[in-house]
Tab-separated table of C-alpha atoms and ligand atoms in Angstrom:
chain	number	residue	atom	x	y	z
A	1	UNK	CA	24.544	21.722	-5.674
A	2	UNK	CA	21.418	22.020	-8.112
A	3	UNK	CA	19.296	25.064	-7.586
A	4	UNK	CA	15.659	24.664	-6.500
A	5	UNK	CA	14.719	25.712	-10.060
A	6	UNK	CA	17.163	23.161	-11.761
A	7	UNK	CA	15.918	20.170	-9.657
A	8	UNK	CA	13.868	17.999	-12.105
A	9	UNK	CA	10.265	17.618	-11.325
A	10	UNK	CA	7.686	15.160	-12.554
A	11	UNK	CA	4.539	17.131	-13.367
A	12	UNK	CA	1.567	15.872	-15.275
A	13	UNK	CA	-1.012	17.493	-17.541
A	14	UNK	CA	-3.076	18.482	-14.629
A	15	UNK	CA	-0.390	20.263	-12.793
A	16	UNK	CA	0.000	17.472	-10.170
A	17	UNK	CA	3.666	16.754	-9.156
A	18	UNK	CA	4.591	13.177	-8.681
A	19	UNK	CA	6.646	12.840	-5.444
A	20	UNK	CA	5.588	9.356	-4.354
A	21	UNK	CA	6.179	5.905	-5.909
A	22	UNK	CA	4.896	2.693	-4.789
A	23	UNK	CA	7.141	-0.027	-5.697
A	24	UNK	CA	5.794	-3.683	-5.824
A	25	UNK	CA	8.774	-5.926	-5.273
A	26	UNK	CA	6.760	-9.231	-5.833
A	27	UNK	CA	3.230	-10.428	-6.827
A	28	UNK	CA	3.739	-13.411	-4.387
A	29	UNK	CA	2.486	-13.648	-0.928
A	30	UNK	CA	2.158	-16.195	1.810
A	31	UNK	CA	-1.354	-15.249	2.606
A	32	UNK	CA	-4.514	-15.245	0.399
A	33	UNK	CA	-6.708	-12.531	1.723
A	34	UNK	CA	-10.135	-12.871	0.277
A	35	UNK	CA	-10.450	-9.467	-1.076
A	36	UNK	CA	-6.924	-9.403	-2.711
A	37	UNK	CA	-6.364	-12.946	-4.016
A	38	UNK	CA	-8.229	-15.960	-5.343
A	39	UNK	CA	-7.591	-19.257	-3.385
A	40	UNK	CA	-5.657	-20.619	-6.263
A	41	UNK	CA	-3.174	-18.231	-7.736
A	42	UNK	CA	-0.781	-18.380	-10.738
A	43	UNK	CA	2.098	-16.043	-10.038
A	44	UNK	CA	4.386	-14.313	-12.547
A	45	UNK	CA	7.295	-16.472	-13.874
A	46	UNK	CA	10.564	-15.287	-12.297
A	47	UNK	CA	11.810	-13.859	-15.621
A	48	UNK	CA	9.212	-11.551	-15.953
A	49	UNK	CA	9.677	-10.031	-12.522
A	50	UNK	CA	12.213	-7.210	-12.277
A	51	UNK	CA	15.414	-8.232	-10.526
A	52	UNK	CA	16.150	-6.452	-7.167
A	53	UNK	CA	18.964	-4.630	-9.055
A	54	UNK	CA	16.509	-3.471	-11.770
A	55	UNK	CA	13.987	-2.291	-9.138
A	56	UNK	CA	16.879	-0.327	-7.494
A	57	UNK	CA	17.861	1.307	-10.787
A	58	UNK	CA	14.156	2.363	-11.215
A	59	UNK	CA	14.247	3.784	-7.828
A	60	UNK	CA	17.373	5.751	-8.546
A	61	UNK	CA	15.622	7.038	-11.739
A	62	UNK	CA	12.678	8.415	-9.902
A	63	UNK	CA	14.631	9.892	-6.991
A	64	UNK	CA	16.663	11.773	-9.757
A	65	UNK	CA	13.363	13.100	-11.011
A	66	UNK	CA	12.354	14.568	-7.592
A	67	UNK	CA	10.477	11.657	-6.099
A	68	UNK	CA	10.920	11.973	-2.315
A	69	UNK	CA	8.937	8.926	-0.993
A	70	UNK	CA	8.981	5.280	-1.765
A	71	UNK	CA	6.783	2.694	-0.416
A	72	UNK	CA	7.709	-0.953	-0.904
A	73	UNK	CA	4.715	-3.257	-1.228
A	74	UNK	CA	3.582	-6.276	-3.081
A	75	UNK	CA	2.399	-9.080	-2.847
A	76	UNK	CA	4.244	-9.438	0.369
A	77	UNK	CA	7.393	-7.574	-0.042
A	78	UNK	CA	9.122	-9.354	2.987
A	79	UNK	CA	8.713	-12.746	1.122
A	80	UNK	CA	10.904	-11.716	-1.631
A	81	UNK	CA	14.327	-13.316	-1.352
A	82	UNK	CA	17.112	-10.915	-0.343
A	83	UNK	CA	14.760	-7.869	-0.153
A	84	UNK	CA	16.952	-6.395	2.328
A	85	UNK	CA	19.510	-5.891	-0.382
A	86	UNK	CA	17.205	-3.646	-2.144
A	87	UNK	CA	15.859	-1.936	1.146
A	88	UNK	CA	19.520	-0.998	1.982
A	89	UNK	CA	20.225	0.286	-1.587
A	90	UNK	CA	17.095	2.634	-1.588
A	91	UNK	CA	17.785	3.541	1.869
A	92	UNK	CA	21.038	5.103	0.716
A	93	UNK	CA	19.649	7.255	-2.239
A	94	UNK	CA	20.494	10.720	-2.065
A	95	UNK	CA	17.707	13.266	-1.235
A	96	UNK	CA	15.069	10.564	-0.474
A	97	UNK	CA	12.964	11.858	2.240
A	98	UNK	CA	10.916	8.624	3.271
A	99	UNK	CA	11.236	5.076	2.599
A	100	UNK	CA	8.251	3.106	3.926
A	101	UNK	CA	6.804	-0.365	3.593
A	102	UNK	CA	3.443	-2.128	3.718
A	103	UNK	CA	3.568	-5.634	4.876
A	104	UNK	CA	1.369	-8.421	6.139
A	105	UNK	CA	3.465	-8.751	9.161
A	106	UNK	CA	4.221	-12.457	8.826
A	107	UNK	CA	8.117	-11.909	8.800
A	108	UNK	CA	8.433	-8.789	10.866
A	109	UNK	CA	9.524	-10.695	13.946
A	110	UNK	CA	12.715	-11.604	12.102
A	111	UNK	CA	13.150	-8.365	10.065
A	112	UNK	CA	11.750	-5.434	11.874
A	113	UNK	CA	15.298	-4.351	13.315
A	114	UNK	CA	17.037	-4.867	9.958
A	115	UNK	CA	14.297	-2.706	8.148
A	116	UNK	CA	14.811	0.057	10.790
A	117	UNK	CA	18.362	-0.023	10.523
A	118	UNK	CA	18.274	0.206	6.694
A	119	UNK	CA	16.302	3.394	6.749
A	120	UNK	CA	12.759	2.503	6.722
A	121	UNK	CA	11.096	5.088	9.058
A	122	UNK	CA	7.468	4.071	8.950
A	123	UNK	CA	5.703	0.921	8.533
A	124	UNK	CA	2.181	-0.139	7.696
A	125	UNK	CA	0.856	-3.497	8.691
A	126	UNK	CA	-2.283	-5.066	7.469
A	127	UNK	CA	-4.594	-6.432	10.179
A	128	UNK	CA	-8.255	-7.076	9.542
A	129	UNK	CA	-9.224	-9.069	12.680
A	130	UNK	CA	-8.184	-9.761	16.144
A	131	UNK	CA	-10.127	-13.144	16.340
A	132	UNK	CA	-7.759	-16.000	15.359
A	133	UNK	CA	-10.433	-18.009	13.524
A	134	UNK	CA	-11.713	-14.992	11.646
A	135	UNK	CA	-8.218	-13.820	10.799
A	136	UNK	CA	-7.469	-17.268	9.254
A	137	UNK	CA	-10.651	-17.001	7.314
A	138	UNK	CA	-9.913	-13.545	5.990
A	139	UNK	CA	-6.530	-14.527	4.932
A	140	UNK	CA	-7.514	-18.099	4.178
A	141	UNK	CA	-4.270	-19.465	5.639
A	142	UNK	CA	-2.801	-16.965	8.157
A	143	UNK	CA	-1.784	-17.263	11.812
A	144	UNK	CA	-2.921	-14.180	13.749
A	145	UNK	CA	-0.343	-14.866	16.675
A	146	UNK	CA	2.571	-14.632	14.279
A	147	UNK	CA	1.352	-11.178	12.968
A	148	UNK	CA	0.781	-10.055	16.394
A	149	UNK	CA	4.356	-10.843	17.404
A	150	UNK	CA	5.516	-9.100	14.196
A	151	UNK	CA	3.621	-6.006	15.310
A	152	UNK	CA	5.323	-6.332	18.773
A	153	UNK	CA	8.772	-6.556	17.040
A	154	UNK	CA	8.036	-3.436	14.986
A	155	UNK	CA	7.045	-1.524	18.096
A	156	UNK	CA	10.226	-2.534	19.791
A	157	UNK	CA	12.375	-1.691	16.691
A	158	UNK	CA	11.653	2.144	17.061
A	159	UNK	CA	9.768	2.935	13.846
A	160	UNK	CA	8.745	6.723	13.765
A	161	UNK	CA	5.136	5.420	13.143
A	162	UNK	CA	3.419	2.244	12.800
A	163	UNK	CA	0.133	2.153	11.144
A	164	UNK	CA	-2.476	-0.713	10.898
A	165	UNK	CA	-4.595	-1.115	7.712
A	166	UNK	CA	-7.791	-2.901	8.023
A	167	UNK	CA	-10.072	-3.599	5.105
A	168	UNK	CA	-13.643	-3.566	6.473
A	169	UNK	CA	-16.140	-5.981	4.846
A	170	UNK	CA	-19.818	-5.930	5.820
A	171	UNK	CA	-20.714	-9.135	7.558
A	172	UNK	CA	-17.086	-10.422	7.651
A	173	UNK	CA	-15.443	-8.055	10.177
A	174	UNK	CA	-17.437	-4.856	10.349
A	175	UNK	CA	-18.111	-5.498	14.008
A	176	UNK	CA	-14.466	-5.209	14.890
A	177	UNK	CA	-14.066	-1.580	13.945
A	178	UNK	CA	-14.014	-0.613	17.587
A	179	UNK	CA	-11.762	-3.432	18.844
A	180	UNK	CA	-9.217	-2.701	16.140
A	181	UNK	CA	-9.398	1.055	16.654
A	182	UNK	CA	-8.767	0.407	20.496
A	183	UNK	CA	-6.020	-2.026	19.750
A	184	UNK	CA	-4.016	0.507	17.675
A	185	UNK	CA	-4.607	3.447	19.692
A	186	UNK	CA	-3.879	1.860	23.063
A	187	UNK	CA	-0.359	0.967	21.491
A	188	UNK	CA	0.225	4.376	20.049
A	189	UNK	CA	-0.148	3.241	16.525
A	190	UNK	CA	-2.313	4.805	13.811
A	191	UNK	CA	-5.060	2.789	12.179
A	192	UNK	CA	-6.653	3.299	8.783
A	193	UNK	CA	-9.854	1.666	7.752
A	194	UNK	CA	-10.082	0.910	4.052
A	195	UNK	CA	-13.095	0.511	1.874
A	196	UNK	CA	-12.671	-2.502	-0.407
A	197	UNK	CA	-11.826	-1.722	-3.880
A	198	UNK	CA	-13.207	-3.685	-6.851
A	199	UNK	CA	-9.970	-4.914	-8.213
A	200	UNK	CA	-9.980	-8.376	-9.943
A	201	UNK	CA	-12.012	-11.518	-9.285
A	202	UNK	CA	-11.009	-12.921	-5.834
A	203	UNK	CA	-13.838	-14.763	-4.431
A	204	UNK	CA	-15.752	-12.170	-2.563
A	205	UNK	CA	-18.450	-12.828	-5.021
A	206	UNK	CA	-20.881	-9.922	-4.227
A	207	UNK	CA	-18.839	-6.842	-3.647
A	208	UNK	CA	-21.877	-4.669	-3.307
A	209	UNK	CA	-22.952	-6.879	-0.127
A	210	UNK	CA	-19.488	-6.642	1.141
A	211	UNK	CA	-19.275	-2.778	0.953
A	212	UNK	CA	-19.048	-0.999	4.223
A	213	UNK	CA	-18.689	2.666	3.981
A	214	UNK	CA	-16.298	4.940	5.754
A	215	UNK	CA	-19.300	6.883	7.176
A	216	UNK	CA	-20.563	3.684	8.730
A	217	UNK	CA	-17.036	3.165	10.333
A	218	UNK	CA	-17.050	6.714	11.639
A	219	UNK	CA	-20.464	6.172	13.188
A	220	UNK	CA	-19.248	3.014	14.864
A	221	UNK	CA	-16.415	5.004	16.529
A	222	UNK	CA	-18.168	8.258	17.320
A	223	UNK	CA	-19.812	7.010	20.393
A	224	UNK	CA	-16.601	5.725	21.834
A	225	UNK	CA	-13.808	8.193	20.956
A	226	UNK	CA	-13.904	11.840	21.049
A	227	UNK	CA	-12.918	12.292	17.209
A	228	UNK	CA	-11.730	15.671	15.702
A	229	UNK	CA	-11.138	15.795	11.977
A	230	UNK	CA	-7.403	16.472	11.326
A	231	UNK	CA	-5.964	18.585	8.593
A	232	UNK	CA	-2.915	16.622	8.602
A	233	UNK	CA	-2.149	14.498	5.427
A	234	UNK	CA	0.635	12.089	4.650
A	235	UNK	CA	0.198	12.986	1.194
A	236	UNK	CA	-2.209	9.960	0.576
A	237	UNK	CA	-5.849	9.335	0.345
A	238	UNK	CA	-6.483	8.906	4.065
A	239	UNK	CA	-8.526	11.395	5.909
A	240	UNK	CA	-7.390	11.438	9.550
A	241	UNK	CA	-9.103	11.963	12.681
A	242	UNK	CA	-7.494	12.522	16.168
A	243	UNK	CA	-8.979	10.779	19.088
A	244	UNK	CA	-8.843	12.752	22.291
A	245	UNK	CA	-6.385	11.313	24.777
A	246	UNK	CA	-4.440	9.155	22.265
A	247	UNK	CA	-1.357	9.756	20.002
A	248	UNK	CA	-2.424	7.564	17.417
A	249	UNK	CA	-4.604	8.700	14.640
A	250	UNK	CA	-7.680	7.029	12.769
A	251	UNK	CA	-7.621	7.180	9.083
A	252	UNK	CA	-10.302	6.530	6.591
A	253	UNK	CA	-9.369	5.494	2.892
A	254	UNK	CA	-12.732	5.848	0.990
A	255	UNK	CA	-12.119	5.231	-2.780
A	256	UNK	CA	-15.979	4.963	-3.225
A	257	UNK	CA	-17.241	7.647	-1.093
A	258	UNK	CA	-14.606	10.185	-1.489
A	259	UNK	CA	-12.773	10.680	-4.722
A	260	UNK	CA	-9.125	11.687	-3.884
A	261	UNK	CA	-7.815	12.028	-7.532
A	262	UNK	CA	-7.437	15.746	-7.552
A	263	UNK	CA	-4.499	15.657	-4.955
A	264	UNK	CA	-2.899	12.435	-6.406
A	265	UNK	CA	0.911	12.842	-6.168
A	266	UNK	CA	1.595	9.060	-6.785
A	267	UNK	CA	2.378	6.479	-9.318
A	268	UNK	CA	2.892	2.681	-9.000
A	269	UNK	CA	5.447	0.280	-10.526
A	270	UNK	CA	4.361	-3.261	-10.594
A	271	UNK	CA	6.578	-6.353	-9.769
A	272	UNK	CA	7.092	-6.571	-13.487
A	273	UNK	CA	8.027	-3.172	-14.082
A	274	UNK	CA	4.821	-1.718	-15.368
A	275	UNK	CA	4.476	1.828	-14.477
A	276	UNK	CA	0.870	2.471	-13.544
A	277	UNK	CA	-0.266	6.016	-13.920
A	278	UNK	CA	-3.573	5.389	-11.786
A	279	UNK	CA	-4.669	2.711	-9.433
A	280	UNK	CA	-8.045	2.645	-11.233
A	281	UNK	CA	-7.131	2.668	-14.788
A	282	UNK	CA	-5.106	0.443	-17.004
A	283	UNK	CA	-2.660	2.886	-18.521
A	284	UNK	CA	0.894	1.611	-18.166
A	285	UNK	CA	4.505	2.089	-19.315
A	286	UNK	CA	6.697	-0.888	-19.759
A	287	UNK	CA	9.737	0.129	-17.669
A	288	UNK	CA	11.042	-3.601	-17.791
A	289	UNK	CA	11.471	-3.227	-21.566
A	290	UNK	CA	13.375	-0.110	-21.086
A	291	UNK	CA	15.692	-1.194	-18.267
A	292	UNK	CA	16.439	-4.482	-20.212
A	293	UNK	CA	17.162	-2.760	-23.391
A	294	UNK	CA	19.439	-0.209	-21.709
A	295	UNK	CA	21.193	-2.034	-18.841
A	296	UNK	CA	22.324	0.211	-16.171
A	297	UNK	CA	21.055	3.426	-17.840
A	298	UNK	CA	19.166	5.448	-15.427
A	299	UNK	CA	18.660	8.314	-18.177
A	300	UNK	CA	16.817	6.026	-20.389
A	301	UNK	CA	14.537	5.212	-17.705
A	302	UNK	CA	14.043	8.853	-16.733
A	303	UNK	CA	13.093	9.642	-20.167
A	304	UNK	CA	10.431	6.906	-20.345
A	305	UNK	CA	9.050	7.952	-17.009
A	306	UNK	CA	8.869	11.616	-17.904
A	307	UNK	CA	7.128	10.936	-21.239
A	308	UNK	CA	4.718	8.454	-19.442
A	309	UNK	CA	3.726	11.008	-16.735
A	310	UNK	CA	2.144	13.245	-19.188
A	311	UNK	CA	-0.476	10.675	-19.817
A	312	UNK	CA	-1.467	10.260	-16.115
A	313	UNK	CA	-5.258	10.118	-16.299
A	314	UNK	CA	-7.310	12.757	-14.398
A	315	UNK	CA	-9.045	10.211	-12.056
A	316	UNK	CA	-10.203	6.691	-11.373
A	317	UNK	CA	-13.140	4.826	-12.585
A	318	UNK	CA	-14.239	2.489	-9.825
A	319	UNK	CA	-17.737	1.134	-9.408
A	320	UNK	CA	-19.569	-0.624	-6.594
A	321	UNK	CA	-21.459	-3.675	-7.591
A	322	UNK	CA	-21.532	-5.610	-10.959
A	323	UNK	CA	-18.128	-6.561	-12.510
A	324	UNK	CA	-14.893	-5.166	-11.207
A	325	UNK	CA	-13.830	-2.314	-13.665
A	326	UNK	CA	-10.129	-3.382	-13.314
A	327	UNK	CA	-9.062	-6.880	-13.921
A	328	UNK	CA	-5.689	-6.475	-12.092
A	329	UNK	CA	-5.759	-7.777	-8.476
A	330	UNK	CA	-4.241	-5.790	-5.636
A	331	UNK	CA	-1.198	-8.194	-5.334
A	332	UNK	CA	-0.524	-7.204	-8.909
A	333	UNK	CA	-1.095	-3.570	-8.644
A	334	UNK	CA	1.049	-3.006	-5.383
A	335	UNK	CA	-1.437	-1.937	-2.762
B	401	LIG	N1	1.018	-7.839	1.340
B	401	LIG	C1	1.195	-6.403	2.163
B	401	LIG	C2	-0.044	-6.283	3.013
B	401	LIG	O1	-0.967	-6.883	2.908
B	401	LIG	O2	0.127	-5.239	3.609
B	401	LIG	C3	1.258	-5.479	1.077
B	401	LIG	C4	0.399	-5.624	-0.271
B	401	LIG	S1	-1.432	-5.416	-0.008
B	401	LIG	C5	-1.876	-5.601	-1.556
B	401	LIG	C6	-1.526	-3.736	0.535
B	401	LIG	C7	-2.783	-3.297	1.127
B	401	LIG	O3	-3.864	-3.464	0.017
B	401	LIG	C8	-3.265	-4.234	2.220
B	401	LIG	O4	-3.468	-3.212	3.418
B	401	LIG	C9	-4.519	-4.715	1.762
B	401	LIG	O5	-5.306	-4.893	2.905
B	401	LIG	C10	-4.930	-3.767	0.666
B	401	LIG	N2	-5.843	-4.504	-0.310
B	401	LIG	C11	-5.700	-5.537	-0.888
B	401	LIG	N3	-6.731	-5.796	-1.690
B	401	LIG	C12	-7.704	-4.742	-1.471
B	401	LIG	C13	-8.870	-4.398	-2.079
B	401	LIG	N4	-9.434	-5.027	-2.945
B	401	LIG	N5	-9.538	-3.186	-1.678
B	401	LIG	C14	-8.762	-2.358	-0.714
B	401	LIG	N6	-7.582	-2.720	-0.065
B	401	LIG	C15	-7.101	-3.932	-0.622
B	402	LIG	FE1	-1.065	-10.882	0.514
B	402	LIG	FE2	-1.200	-8.328	1.296
B	402	LIG	FE3	-2.922	-9.343	-0.880
B	402	LIG	FE4	-3.309	-10.179	1.815
B	402	LIG	S1	-3.343	-8.150	0.930
B	402	LIG	S2	-3.090	-11.520	0.035
B	402	LIG	S3	-1.277	-10.122	2.525
B	402	LIG	S4	-0.586	-9.161	-1.033
């Protein structure tokens, strides 16, 4: 057994230990959410995307460096062929504390039980509206009923926690904050409200107009719930509130109004194997090149990762209004 001192750890120049990796398993998606994608999308050629075995190897490398939590995301992770093969492999990794997923829910009816059985403990489902027409408008093509069935399937599958994620945009869905909160809390689910981040050109033309702050969301909720700020953290950028009388929590993810960089414990790996050191910056390490030059070699990956982490930037540089500072869209980044 390795001693505590001998366990490798990934620590950056600012003393932050990296324990959490978000793995994007595909850039593709069956939806086209207005804040995430353009209507017409060109996706990566298959050869540029890591194979499921390559992603599993990257996961193994990180787990061996002390990473304790993986989130599978995308694009839509459940739209990747045979994704359950990857989920099962990651679920068996030694020492992994948490395997979680963020999904749009369109395939959860089929896959929720398999995900739970493979070791996924918590799941986040994106849901921006409870109104069918508006849901279709926001996702451009989505069917609300399919996602609601998926959420029910997840509730029956026995995940430890289900969290809804809602991106709130002024004049598009900001009047649903209360309905969405009630929907989640009455079903013992958490909900996080997310401020839109200016990533890529997507068709929400004026992002300053669309911006709806976490403080406005809190105001919307305050008259209806007895909210108490919670000190709990999931190691992420959410600030949580407890609502008296409910098990579920309300989270606010506020990249604009609250800078969360000082506690950042995470990095991202894109579908093409770029290790992104910060959501809001362009620095990246090409893990695909490393894994393809050294097939099956976890050590080579670990060396590239360890060297790369030293360059993790201190913080993000988002701006509201004007041009997006980052040209990658969220489906490329792995939300
Ligand atoms: N397809 C899955 C889903 O929608 O849950 C996983 C990937 S998606 C990129 C992950 C999360 O990022 C979703 O909750 C989505 O709402 C959020 N997201 C996408 N684009 C965003 C943006 N520009 N600003 C803030 N959140 C965004
Ligand atoms: Fe697809 Fe998720 Fe982006 Fe929506 S937010 S387009 S579901 S990847």
